[in-house]
mmCIF file of C-alpha atoms and ligand atoms in Angstrom:
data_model
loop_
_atom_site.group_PDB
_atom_site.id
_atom_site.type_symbol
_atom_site.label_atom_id
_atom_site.label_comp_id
_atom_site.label_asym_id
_atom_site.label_seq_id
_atom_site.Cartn_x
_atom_site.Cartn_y
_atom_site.Cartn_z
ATOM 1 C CA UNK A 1 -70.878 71.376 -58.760
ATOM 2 C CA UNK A 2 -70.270 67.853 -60.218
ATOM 3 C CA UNK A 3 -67.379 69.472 -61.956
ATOM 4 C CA UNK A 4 -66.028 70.306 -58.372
ATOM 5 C CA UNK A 5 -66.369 66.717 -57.206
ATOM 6 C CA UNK A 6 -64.747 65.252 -58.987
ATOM 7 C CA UNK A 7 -61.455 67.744 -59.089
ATOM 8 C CA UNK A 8 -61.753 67.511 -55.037
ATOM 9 C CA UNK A 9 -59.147 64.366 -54.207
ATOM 10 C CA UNK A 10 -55.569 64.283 -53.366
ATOM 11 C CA UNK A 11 -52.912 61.801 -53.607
ATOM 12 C CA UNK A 12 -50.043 61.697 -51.487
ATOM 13 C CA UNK A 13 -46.675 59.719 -50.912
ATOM 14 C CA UNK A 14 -44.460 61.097 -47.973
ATOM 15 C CA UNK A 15 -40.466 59.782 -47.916
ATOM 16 C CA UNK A 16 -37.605 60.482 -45.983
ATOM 17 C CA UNK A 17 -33.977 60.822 -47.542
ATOM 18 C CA UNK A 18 -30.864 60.425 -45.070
ATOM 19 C CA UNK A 19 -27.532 63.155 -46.032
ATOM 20 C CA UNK A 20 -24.419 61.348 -47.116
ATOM 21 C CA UNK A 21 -20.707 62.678 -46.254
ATOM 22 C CA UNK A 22 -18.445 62.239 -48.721
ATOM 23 C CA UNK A 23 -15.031 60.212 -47.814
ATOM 24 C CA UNK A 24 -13.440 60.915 -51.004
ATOM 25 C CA UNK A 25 -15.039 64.297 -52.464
ATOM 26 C CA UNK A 26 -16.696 65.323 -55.420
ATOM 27 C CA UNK A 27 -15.688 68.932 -56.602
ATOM 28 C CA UNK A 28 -15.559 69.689 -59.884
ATOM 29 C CA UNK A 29 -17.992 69.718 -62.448
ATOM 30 C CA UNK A 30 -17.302 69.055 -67.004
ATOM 31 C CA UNK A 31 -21.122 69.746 -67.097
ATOM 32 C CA UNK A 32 -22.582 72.347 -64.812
ATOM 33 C CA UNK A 33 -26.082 71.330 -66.486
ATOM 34 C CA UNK A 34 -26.095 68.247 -66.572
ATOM 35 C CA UNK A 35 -24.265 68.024 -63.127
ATOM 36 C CA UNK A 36 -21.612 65.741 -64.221
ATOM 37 C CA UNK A 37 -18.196 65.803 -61.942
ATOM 38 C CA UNK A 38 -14.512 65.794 -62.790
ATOM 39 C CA UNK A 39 -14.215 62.570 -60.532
ATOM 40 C CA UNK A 40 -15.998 59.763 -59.204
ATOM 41 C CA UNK A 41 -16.808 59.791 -55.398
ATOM 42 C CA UNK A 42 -17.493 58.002 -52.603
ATOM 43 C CA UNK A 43 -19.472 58.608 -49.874
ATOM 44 C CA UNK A 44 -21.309 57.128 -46.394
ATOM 45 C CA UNK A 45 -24.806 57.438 -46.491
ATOM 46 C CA UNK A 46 -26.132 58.559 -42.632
ATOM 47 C CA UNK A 47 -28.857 56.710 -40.478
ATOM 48 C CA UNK A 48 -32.112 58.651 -41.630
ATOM 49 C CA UNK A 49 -33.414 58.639 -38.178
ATOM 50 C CA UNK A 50 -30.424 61.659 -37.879
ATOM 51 C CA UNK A 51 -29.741 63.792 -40.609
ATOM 52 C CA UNK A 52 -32.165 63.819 -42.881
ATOM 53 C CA UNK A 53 -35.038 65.293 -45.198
ATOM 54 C CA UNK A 54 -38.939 64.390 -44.833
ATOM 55 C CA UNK A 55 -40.690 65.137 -48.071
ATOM 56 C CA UNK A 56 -44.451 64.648 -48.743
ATOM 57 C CA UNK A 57 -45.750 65.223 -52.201
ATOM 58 C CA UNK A 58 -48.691 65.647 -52.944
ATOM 59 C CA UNK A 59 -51.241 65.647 -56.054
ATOM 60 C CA UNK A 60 -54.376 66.810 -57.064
ATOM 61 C CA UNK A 61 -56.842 68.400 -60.379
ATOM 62 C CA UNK A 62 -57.424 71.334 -57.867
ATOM 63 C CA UNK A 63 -53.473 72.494 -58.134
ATOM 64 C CA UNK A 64 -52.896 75.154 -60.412
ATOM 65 C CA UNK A 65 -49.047 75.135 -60.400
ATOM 66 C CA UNK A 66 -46.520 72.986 -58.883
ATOM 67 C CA UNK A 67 -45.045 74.693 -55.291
ATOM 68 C CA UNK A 68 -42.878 73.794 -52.798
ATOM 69 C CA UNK A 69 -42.738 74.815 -49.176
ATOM 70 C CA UNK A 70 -39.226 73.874 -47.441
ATOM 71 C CA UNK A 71 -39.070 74.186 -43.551
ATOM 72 C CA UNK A 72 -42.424 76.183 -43.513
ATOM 73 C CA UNK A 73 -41.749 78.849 -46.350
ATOM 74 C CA UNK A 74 -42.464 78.734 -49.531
ATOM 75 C CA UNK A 75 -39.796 78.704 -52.143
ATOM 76 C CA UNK A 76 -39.641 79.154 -55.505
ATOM 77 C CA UNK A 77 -39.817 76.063 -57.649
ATOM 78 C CA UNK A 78 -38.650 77.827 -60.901
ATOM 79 C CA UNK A 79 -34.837 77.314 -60.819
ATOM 80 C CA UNK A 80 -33.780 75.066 -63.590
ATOM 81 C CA UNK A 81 -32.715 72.337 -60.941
ATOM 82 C CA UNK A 82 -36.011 71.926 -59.666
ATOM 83 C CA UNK A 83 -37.224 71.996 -62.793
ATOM 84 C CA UNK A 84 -34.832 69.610 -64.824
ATOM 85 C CA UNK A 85 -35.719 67.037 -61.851
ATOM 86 C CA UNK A 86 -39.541 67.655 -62.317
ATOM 87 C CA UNK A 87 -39.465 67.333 -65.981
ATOM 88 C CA UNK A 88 -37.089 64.026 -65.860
ATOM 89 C CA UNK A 89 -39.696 62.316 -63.628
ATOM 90 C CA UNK A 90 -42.514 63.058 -65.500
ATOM 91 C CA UNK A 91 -41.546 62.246 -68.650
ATOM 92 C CA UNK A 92 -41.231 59.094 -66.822
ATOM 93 C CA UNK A 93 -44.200 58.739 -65.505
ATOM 94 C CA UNK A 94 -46.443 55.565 -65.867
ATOM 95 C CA UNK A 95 -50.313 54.285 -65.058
ATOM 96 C CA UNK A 96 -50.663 54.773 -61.211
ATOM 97 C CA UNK A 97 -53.726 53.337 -59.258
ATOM 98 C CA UNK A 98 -54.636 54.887 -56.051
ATOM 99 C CA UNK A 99 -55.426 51.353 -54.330
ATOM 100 C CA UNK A 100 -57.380 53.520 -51.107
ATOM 101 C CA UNK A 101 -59.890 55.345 -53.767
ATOM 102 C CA UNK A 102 -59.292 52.822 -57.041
ATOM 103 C CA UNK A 103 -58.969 55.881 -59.474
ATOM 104 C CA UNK A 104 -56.695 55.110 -61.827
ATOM 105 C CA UNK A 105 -54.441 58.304 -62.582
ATOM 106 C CA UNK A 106 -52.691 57.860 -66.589
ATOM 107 C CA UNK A 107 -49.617 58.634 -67.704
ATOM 108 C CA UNK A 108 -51.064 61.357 -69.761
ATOM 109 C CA UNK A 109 -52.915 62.557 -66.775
ATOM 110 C CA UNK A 110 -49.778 63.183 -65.245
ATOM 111 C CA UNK A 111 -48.301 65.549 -67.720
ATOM 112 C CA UNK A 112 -51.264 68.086 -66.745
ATOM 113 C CA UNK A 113 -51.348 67.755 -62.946
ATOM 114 C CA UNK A 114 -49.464 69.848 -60.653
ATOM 115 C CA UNK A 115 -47.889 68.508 -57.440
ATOM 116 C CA UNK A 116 -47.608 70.396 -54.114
ATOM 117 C CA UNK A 117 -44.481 69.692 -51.799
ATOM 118 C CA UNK A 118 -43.797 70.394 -48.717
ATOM 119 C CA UNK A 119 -40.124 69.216 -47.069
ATOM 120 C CA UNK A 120 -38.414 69.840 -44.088
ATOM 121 C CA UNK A 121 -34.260 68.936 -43.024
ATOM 122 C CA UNK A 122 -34.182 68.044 -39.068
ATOM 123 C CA UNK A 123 -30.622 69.838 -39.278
ATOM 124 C CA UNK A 124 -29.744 73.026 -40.683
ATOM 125 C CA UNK A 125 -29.672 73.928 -44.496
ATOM 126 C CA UNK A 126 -27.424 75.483 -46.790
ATOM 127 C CA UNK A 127 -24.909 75.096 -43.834
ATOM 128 C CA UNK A 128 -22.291 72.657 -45.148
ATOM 129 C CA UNK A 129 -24.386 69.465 -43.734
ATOM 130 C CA UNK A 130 -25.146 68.690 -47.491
ATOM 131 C CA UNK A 131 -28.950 69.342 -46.940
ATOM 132 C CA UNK A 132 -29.100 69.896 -50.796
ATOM 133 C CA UNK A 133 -27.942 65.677 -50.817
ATOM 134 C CA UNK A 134 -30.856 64.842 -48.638
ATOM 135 C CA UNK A 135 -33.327 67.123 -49.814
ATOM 136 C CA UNK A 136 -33.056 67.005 -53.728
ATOM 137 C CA UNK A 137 -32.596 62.924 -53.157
ATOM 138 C CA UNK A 138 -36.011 62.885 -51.071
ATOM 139 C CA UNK A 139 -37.561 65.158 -53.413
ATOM 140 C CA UNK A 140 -36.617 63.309 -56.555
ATOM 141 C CA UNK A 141 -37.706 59.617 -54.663
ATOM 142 C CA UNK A 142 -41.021 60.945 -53.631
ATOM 143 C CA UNK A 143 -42.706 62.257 -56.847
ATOM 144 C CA UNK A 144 -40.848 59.259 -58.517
ATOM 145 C CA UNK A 145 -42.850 56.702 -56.701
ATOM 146 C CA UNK A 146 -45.634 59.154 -56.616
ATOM 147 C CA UNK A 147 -45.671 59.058 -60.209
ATOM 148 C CA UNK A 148 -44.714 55.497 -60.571
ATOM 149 C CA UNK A 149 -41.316 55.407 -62.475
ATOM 150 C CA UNK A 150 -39.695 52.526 -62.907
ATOM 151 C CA UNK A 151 -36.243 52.402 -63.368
ATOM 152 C CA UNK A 152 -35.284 51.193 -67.109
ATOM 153 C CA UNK A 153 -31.272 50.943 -66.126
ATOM 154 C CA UNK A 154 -29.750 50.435 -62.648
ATOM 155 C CA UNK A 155 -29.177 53.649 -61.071
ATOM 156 C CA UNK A 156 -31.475 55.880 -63.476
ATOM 157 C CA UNK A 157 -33.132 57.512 -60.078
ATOM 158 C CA UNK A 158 -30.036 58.678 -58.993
ATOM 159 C CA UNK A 159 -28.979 60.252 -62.279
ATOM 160 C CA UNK A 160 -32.413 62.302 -61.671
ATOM 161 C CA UNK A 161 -31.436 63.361 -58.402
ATOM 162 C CA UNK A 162 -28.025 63.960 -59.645
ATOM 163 C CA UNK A 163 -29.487 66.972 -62.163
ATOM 164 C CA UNK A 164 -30.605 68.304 -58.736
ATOM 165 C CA UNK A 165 -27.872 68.395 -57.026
ATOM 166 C CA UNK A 166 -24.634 66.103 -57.635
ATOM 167 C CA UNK A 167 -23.984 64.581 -54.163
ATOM 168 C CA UNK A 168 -27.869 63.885 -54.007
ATOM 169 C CA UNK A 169 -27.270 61.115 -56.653
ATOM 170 C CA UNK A 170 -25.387 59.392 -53.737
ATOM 171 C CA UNK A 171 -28.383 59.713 -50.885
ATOM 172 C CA UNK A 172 -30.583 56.830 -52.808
ATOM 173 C CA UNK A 173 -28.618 54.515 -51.275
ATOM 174 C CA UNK A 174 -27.750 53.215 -47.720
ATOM 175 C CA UNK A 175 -24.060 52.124 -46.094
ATOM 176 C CA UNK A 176 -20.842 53.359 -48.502
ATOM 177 C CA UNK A 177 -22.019 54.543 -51.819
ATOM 178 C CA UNK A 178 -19.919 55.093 -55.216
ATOM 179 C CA UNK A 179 -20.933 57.765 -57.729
ATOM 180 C CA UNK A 180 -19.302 56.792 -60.696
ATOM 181 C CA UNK A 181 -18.525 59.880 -63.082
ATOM 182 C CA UNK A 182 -19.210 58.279 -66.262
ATOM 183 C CA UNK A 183 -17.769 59.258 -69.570
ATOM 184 C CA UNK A 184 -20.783 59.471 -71.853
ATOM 185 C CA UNK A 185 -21.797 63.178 -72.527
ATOM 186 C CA UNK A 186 -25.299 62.699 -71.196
ATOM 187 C CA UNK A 187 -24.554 61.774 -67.994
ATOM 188 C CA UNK A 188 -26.333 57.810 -68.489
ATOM 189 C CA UNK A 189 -23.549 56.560 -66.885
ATOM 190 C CA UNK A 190 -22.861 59.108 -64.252
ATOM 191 C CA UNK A 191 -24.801 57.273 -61.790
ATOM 192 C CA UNK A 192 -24.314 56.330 -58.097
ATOM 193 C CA UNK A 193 -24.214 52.677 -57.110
ATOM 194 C CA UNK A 194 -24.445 50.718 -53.395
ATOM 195 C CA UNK A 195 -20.180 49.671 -52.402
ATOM 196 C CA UNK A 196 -21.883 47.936 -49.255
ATOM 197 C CA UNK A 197 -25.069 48.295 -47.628
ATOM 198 C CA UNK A 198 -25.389 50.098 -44.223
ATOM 199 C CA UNK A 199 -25.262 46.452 -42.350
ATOM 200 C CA UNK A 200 -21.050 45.528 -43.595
ATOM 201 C CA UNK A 201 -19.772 47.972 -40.802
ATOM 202 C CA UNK A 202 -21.706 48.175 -37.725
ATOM 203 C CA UNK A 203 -19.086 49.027 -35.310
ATOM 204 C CA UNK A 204 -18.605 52.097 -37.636
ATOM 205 C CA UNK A 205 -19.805 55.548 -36.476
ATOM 206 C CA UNK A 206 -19.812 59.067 -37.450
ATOM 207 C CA UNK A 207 -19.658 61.648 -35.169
ATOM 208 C CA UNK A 208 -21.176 65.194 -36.419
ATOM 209 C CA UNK A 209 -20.254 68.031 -34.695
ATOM 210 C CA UNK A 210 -22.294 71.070 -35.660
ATOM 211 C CA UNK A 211 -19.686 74.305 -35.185
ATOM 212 C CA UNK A 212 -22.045 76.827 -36.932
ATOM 213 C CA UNK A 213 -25.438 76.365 -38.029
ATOM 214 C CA UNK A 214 -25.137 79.818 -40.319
ATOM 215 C CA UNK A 215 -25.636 80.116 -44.213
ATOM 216 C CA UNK A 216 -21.913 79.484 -46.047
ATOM 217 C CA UNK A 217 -20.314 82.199 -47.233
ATOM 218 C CA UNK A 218 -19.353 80.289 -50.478
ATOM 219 C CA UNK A 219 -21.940 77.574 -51.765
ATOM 220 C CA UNK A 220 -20.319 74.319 -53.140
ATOM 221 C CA UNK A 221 -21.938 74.957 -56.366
ATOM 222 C CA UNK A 222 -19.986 78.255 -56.917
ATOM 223 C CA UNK A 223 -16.890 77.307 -54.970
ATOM 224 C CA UNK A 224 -16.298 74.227 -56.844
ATOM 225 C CA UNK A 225 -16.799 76.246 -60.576
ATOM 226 C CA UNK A 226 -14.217 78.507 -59.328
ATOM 227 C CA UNK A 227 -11.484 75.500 -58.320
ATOM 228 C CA UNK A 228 -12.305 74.295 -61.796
ATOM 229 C CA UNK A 229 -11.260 77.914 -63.571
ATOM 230 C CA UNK A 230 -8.377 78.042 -61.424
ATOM 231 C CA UNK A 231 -6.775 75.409 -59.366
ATOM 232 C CA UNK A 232 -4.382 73.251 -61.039
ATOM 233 C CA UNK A 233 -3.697 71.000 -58.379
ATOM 234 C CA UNK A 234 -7.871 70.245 -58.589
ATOM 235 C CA UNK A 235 -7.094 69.042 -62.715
ATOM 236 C CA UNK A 236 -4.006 67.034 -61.063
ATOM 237 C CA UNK A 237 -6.176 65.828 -58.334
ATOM 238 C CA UNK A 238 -9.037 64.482 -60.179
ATOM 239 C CA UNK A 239 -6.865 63.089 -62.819
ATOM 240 C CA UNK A 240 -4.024 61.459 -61.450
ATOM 241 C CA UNK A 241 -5.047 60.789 -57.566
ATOM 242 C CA UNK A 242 -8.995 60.340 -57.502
ATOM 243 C CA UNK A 243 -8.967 56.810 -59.846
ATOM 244 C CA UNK A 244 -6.034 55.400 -57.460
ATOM 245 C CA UNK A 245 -7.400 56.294 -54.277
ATOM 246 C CA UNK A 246 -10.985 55.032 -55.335
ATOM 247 C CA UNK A 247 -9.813 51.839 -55.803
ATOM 248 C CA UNK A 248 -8.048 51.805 -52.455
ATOM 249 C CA UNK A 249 -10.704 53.400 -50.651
ATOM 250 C CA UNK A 250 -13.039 50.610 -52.282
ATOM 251 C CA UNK A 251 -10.648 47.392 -50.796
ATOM 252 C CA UNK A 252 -10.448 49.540 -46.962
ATOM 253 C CA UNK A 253 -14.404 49.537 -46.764
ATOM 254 C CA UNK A 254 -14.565 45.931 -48.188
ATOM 255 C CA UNK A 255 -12.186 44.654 -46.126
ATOM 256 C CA UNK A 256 -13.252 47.121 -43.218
ATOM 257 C CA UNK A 257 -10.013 48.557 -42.182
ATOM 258 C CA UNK A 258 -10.279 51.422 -40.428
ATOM 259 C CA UNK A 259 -7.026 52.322 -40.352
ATOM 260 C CA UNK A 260 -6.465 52.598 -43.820
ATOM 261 C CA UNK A 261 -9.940 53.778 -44.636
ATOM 262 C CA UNK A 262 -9.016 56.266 -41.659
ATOM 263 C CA UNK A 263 -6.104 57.725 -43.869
ATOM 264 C CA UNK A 264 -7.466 58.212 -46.777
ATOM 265 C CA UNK A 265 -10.420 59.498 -46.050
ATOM 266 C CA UNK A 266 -8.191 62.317 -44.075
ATOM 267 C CA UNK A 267 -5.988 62.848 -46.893
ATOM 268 C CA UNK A 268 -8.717 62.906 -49.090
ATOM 269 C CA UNK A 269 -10.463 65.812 -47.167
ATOM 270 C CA UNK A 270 -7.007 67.724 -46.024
ATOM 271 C CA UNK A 271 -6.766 67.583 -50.034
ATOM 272 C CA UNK A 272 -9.890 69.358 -51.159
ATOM 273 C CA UNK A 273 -9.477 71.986 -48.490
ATOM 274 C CA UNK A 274 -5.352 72.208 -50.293
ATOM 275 C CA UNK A 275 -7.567 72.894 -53.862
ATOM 276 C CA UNK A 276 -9.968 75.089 -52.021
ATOM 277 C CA UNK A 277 -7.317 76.978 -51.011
ATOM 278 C CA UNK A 278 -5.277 76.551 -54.517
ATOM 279 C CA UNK A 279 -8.118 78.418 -55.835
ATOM 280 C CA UNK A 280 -8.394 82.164 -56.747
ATOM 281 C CA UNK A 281 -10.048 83.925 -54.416
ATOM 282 C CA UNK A 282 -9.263 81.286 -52.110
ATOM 283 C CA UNK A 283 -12.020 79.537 -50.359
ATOM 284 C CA UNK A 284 -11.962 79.008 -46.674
ATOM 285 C CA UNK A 285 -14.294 76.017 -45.173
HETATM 286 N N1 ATP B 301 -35.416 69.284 -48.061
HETATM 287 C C1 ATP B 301 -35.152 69.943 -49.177
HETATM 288 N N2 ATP B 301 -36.003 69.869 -50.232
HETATM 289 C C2 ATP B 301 -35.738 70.508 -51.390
HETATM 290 N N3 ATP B 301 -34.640 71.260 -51.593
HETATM 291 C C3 ATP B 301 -33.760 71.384 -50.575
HETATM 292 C C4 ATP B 301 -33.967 70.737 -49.322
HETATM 293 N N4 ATP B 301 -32.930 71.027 -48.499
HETATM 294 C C5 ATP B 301 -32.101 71.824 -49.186
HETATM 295 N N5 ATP B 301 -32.584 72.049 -50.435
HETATM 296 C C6 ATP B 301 -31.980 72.876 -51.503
HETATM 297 O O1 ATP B 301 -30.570 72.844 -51.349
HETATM 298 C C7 ATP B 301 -30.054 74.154 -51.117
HETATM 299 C C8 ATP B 301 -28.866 74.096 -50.157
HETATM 300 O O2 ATP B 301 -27.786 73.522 -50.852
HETATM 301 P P1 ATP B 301 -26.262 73.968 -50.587
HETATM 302 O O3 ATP B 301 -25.399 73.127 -51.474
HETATM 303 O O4 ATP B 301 -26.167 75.465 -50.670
HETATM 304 O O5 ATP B 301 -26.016 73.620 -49.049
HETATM 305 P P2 ATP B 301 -25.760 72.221 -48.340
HETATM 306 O O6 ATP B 301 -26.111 71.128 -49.305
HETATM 307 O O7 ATP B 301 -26.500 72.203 -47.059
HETATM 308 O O8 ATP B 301 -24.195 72.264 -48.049
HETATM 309 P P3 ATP B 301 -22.969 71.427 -48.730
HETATM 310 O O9 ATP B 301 -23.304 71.221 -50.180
HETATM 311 O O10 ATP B 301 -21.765 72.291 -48.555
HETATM 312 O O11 ATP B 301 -22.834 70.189 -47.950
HETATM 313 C C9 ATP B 301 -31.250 74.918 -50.517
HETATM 314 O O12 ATP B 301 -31.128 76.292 -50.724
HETATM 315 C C10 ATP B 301 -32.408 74.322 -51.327
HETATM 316 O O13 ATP B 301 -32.483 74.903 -52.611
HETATM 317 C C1 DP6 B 302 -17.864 69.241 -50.417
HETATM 318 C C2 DP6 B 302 -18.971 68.346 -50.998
HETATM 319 O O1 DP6 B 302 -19.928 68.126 -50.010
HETATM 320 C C3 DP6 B 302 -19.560 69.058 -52.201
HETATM 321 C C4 DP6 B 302 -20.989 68.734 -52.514
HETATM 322 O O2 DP6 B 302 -21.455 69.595 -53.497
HETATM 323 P P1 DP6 B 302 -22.999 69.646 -53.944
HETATM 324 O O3 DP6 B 302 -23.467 68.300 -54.313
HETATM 325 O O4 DP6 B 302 -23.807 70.361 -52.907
HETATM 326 O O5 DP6 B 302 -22.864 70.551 -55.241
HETATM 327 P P2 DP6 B 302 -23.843 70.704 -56.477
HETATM 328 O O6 DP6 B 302 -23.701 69.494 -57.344
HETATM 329 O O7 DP6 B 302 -23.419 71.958 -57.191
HETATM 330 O O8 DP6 B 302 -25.243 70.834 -55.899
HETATM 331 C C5 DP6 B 302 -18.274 67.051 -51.412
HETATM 332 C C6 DP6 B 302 -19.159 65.836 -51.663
HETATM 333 O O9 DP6 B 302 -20.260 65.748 -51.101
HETATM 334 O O10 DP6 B 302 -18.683 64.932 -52.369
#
């Protein structure tokens, strides 16, 4: 009985992650493990009061194994994205008190507990809205302060997240967002960092227009492997017109010009649907 008691508390943190749309697009990956892309990005991070993810995680002595239930299912945690993220944060983990109760849960304590999540995306998933950015970037946030990591470099978080899904490493942050693609081949410096925060461009708003709220037919992950294999224009793309139009991209949303940021964010997207359809099978979006 005693035993019992003292396996019978829970501690919770509960977070909300906002999607991000990408104004000039990742797609392309030189690691599909690690998650690291072919080209930097940059993307606008959305109000979380619209499209986003609410995550609540939650630990305890009485969980046997970690779960997760997303929009009121259960899913399997076992896919190695989950599980790279899980593993990343807790081999981060620190000395975490529980100011309501004072218990005082170690950093070796957290290596043996199990944590229980349950998320849900107020728009639909797996549907081209980039749920997997707001979901794997509210995921990742939550057990991170659950557990109490502390970032050691600028941007570590977001490398986590990244491992979860790449365009996730961009939700951390609010307003315009960079995800630099790094060079080093363990993804350190493949990190995303804030351009401007969300208060530089009031007067600027996005419009989403939801045309089908079905599964895609292609997922990014797979569509973008294949563009790698087989679309030239996607090397020429991310080699040649990515690093100029970054920089460009950069002094439009400084200097908030919308007409230039206007164009190339256009071109940017009329050119990842040209690679999409440079690739073999094609890919329609
Ligand atoms: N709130 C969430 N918590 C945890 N995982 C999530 C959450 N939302 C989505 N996911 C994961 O992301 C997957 C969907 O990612 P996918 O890339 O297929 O679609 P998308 O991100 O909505 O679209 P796109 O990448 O084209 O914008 C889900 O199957 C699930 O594994
Ligand atoms: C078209 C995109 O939205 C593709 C996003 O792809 P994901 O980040 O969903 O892919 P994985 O890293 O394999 O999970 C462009 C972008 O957001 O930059």
């Amino acid at each position: 009985m005693e035993a019992e008691k003292q396996d019978d508390w829970v501690f919770m943190v509960t977070a909300r992650a906002p999607t991000n749309i990408a104004v000039i697009k990742y797609w392309g990956k030189r690691d599909q493990k690690l998650i690291l892309p072919i080209n930097s990005s940059i993307s606008v991070t959305l109000n979380p009061h619209d499209l986003s993810a609410i995550t609540t995680v939650a630990v305890s002595p009485s969980f046997k194994e970690d779960r997760l239930w997303l929009n009121g299912k259960e899913v399997s945690l076992q896919g190695d994205r989950y599980q790279n993220c899980l593993r990343e944060i807790r081999s981060r983990a620190t000395d975490v008190v529980d100011t309501k109760s004072g218990r005082t849960i170690t950093k070796e304590d957290w290596q043996n507990l199990h944590v229980h999540i349950v998320s849900k995306n107020n728009f639909p998933t797996a549907a081209g809205l980039a749920s997997s950015a707001a979901g794997f970037a509210c995921l990742v946030y939550s057990i991170a302060q659950l557990m109490g990591v502390q970032e050691r470099y600028k941007g570590e978080i977001s490398s986590i997240a990244r491992v979860g899904s790449g365009s996730a490493c961009r939700s951390l942050y609010g307003g315009f967002v960079e995800w630099e693609m790094g060079e080093d081949d363990d993804g350190k410096d493949s990190v995303a960092t804030q351009l401007v925060a969300e208060t530089h461009w009031e007067d600027l708003f996005v419009i989403i227009a939801v045309v089908s709220s079905c599964q895609k037919e292609t997922s990014s992950t797979s569509g973008m492997q294949d563009s790698v294999h087989t679309s030239k224009l996607l090397h020429y793309r991310a080699k040649e017109i990515v690093p100029k139009v970054i920089i460009e991209m950069r002094k439009a949303i400084l200097e908030r010009d919308f007409a230039t940021f206007a164009r190339i964010c256009c071109a940017d997207s009329n050119q990842f649907h040209a690679t999409c359809l440079d690739t073999s099978p094609p890919i329609f979006i």
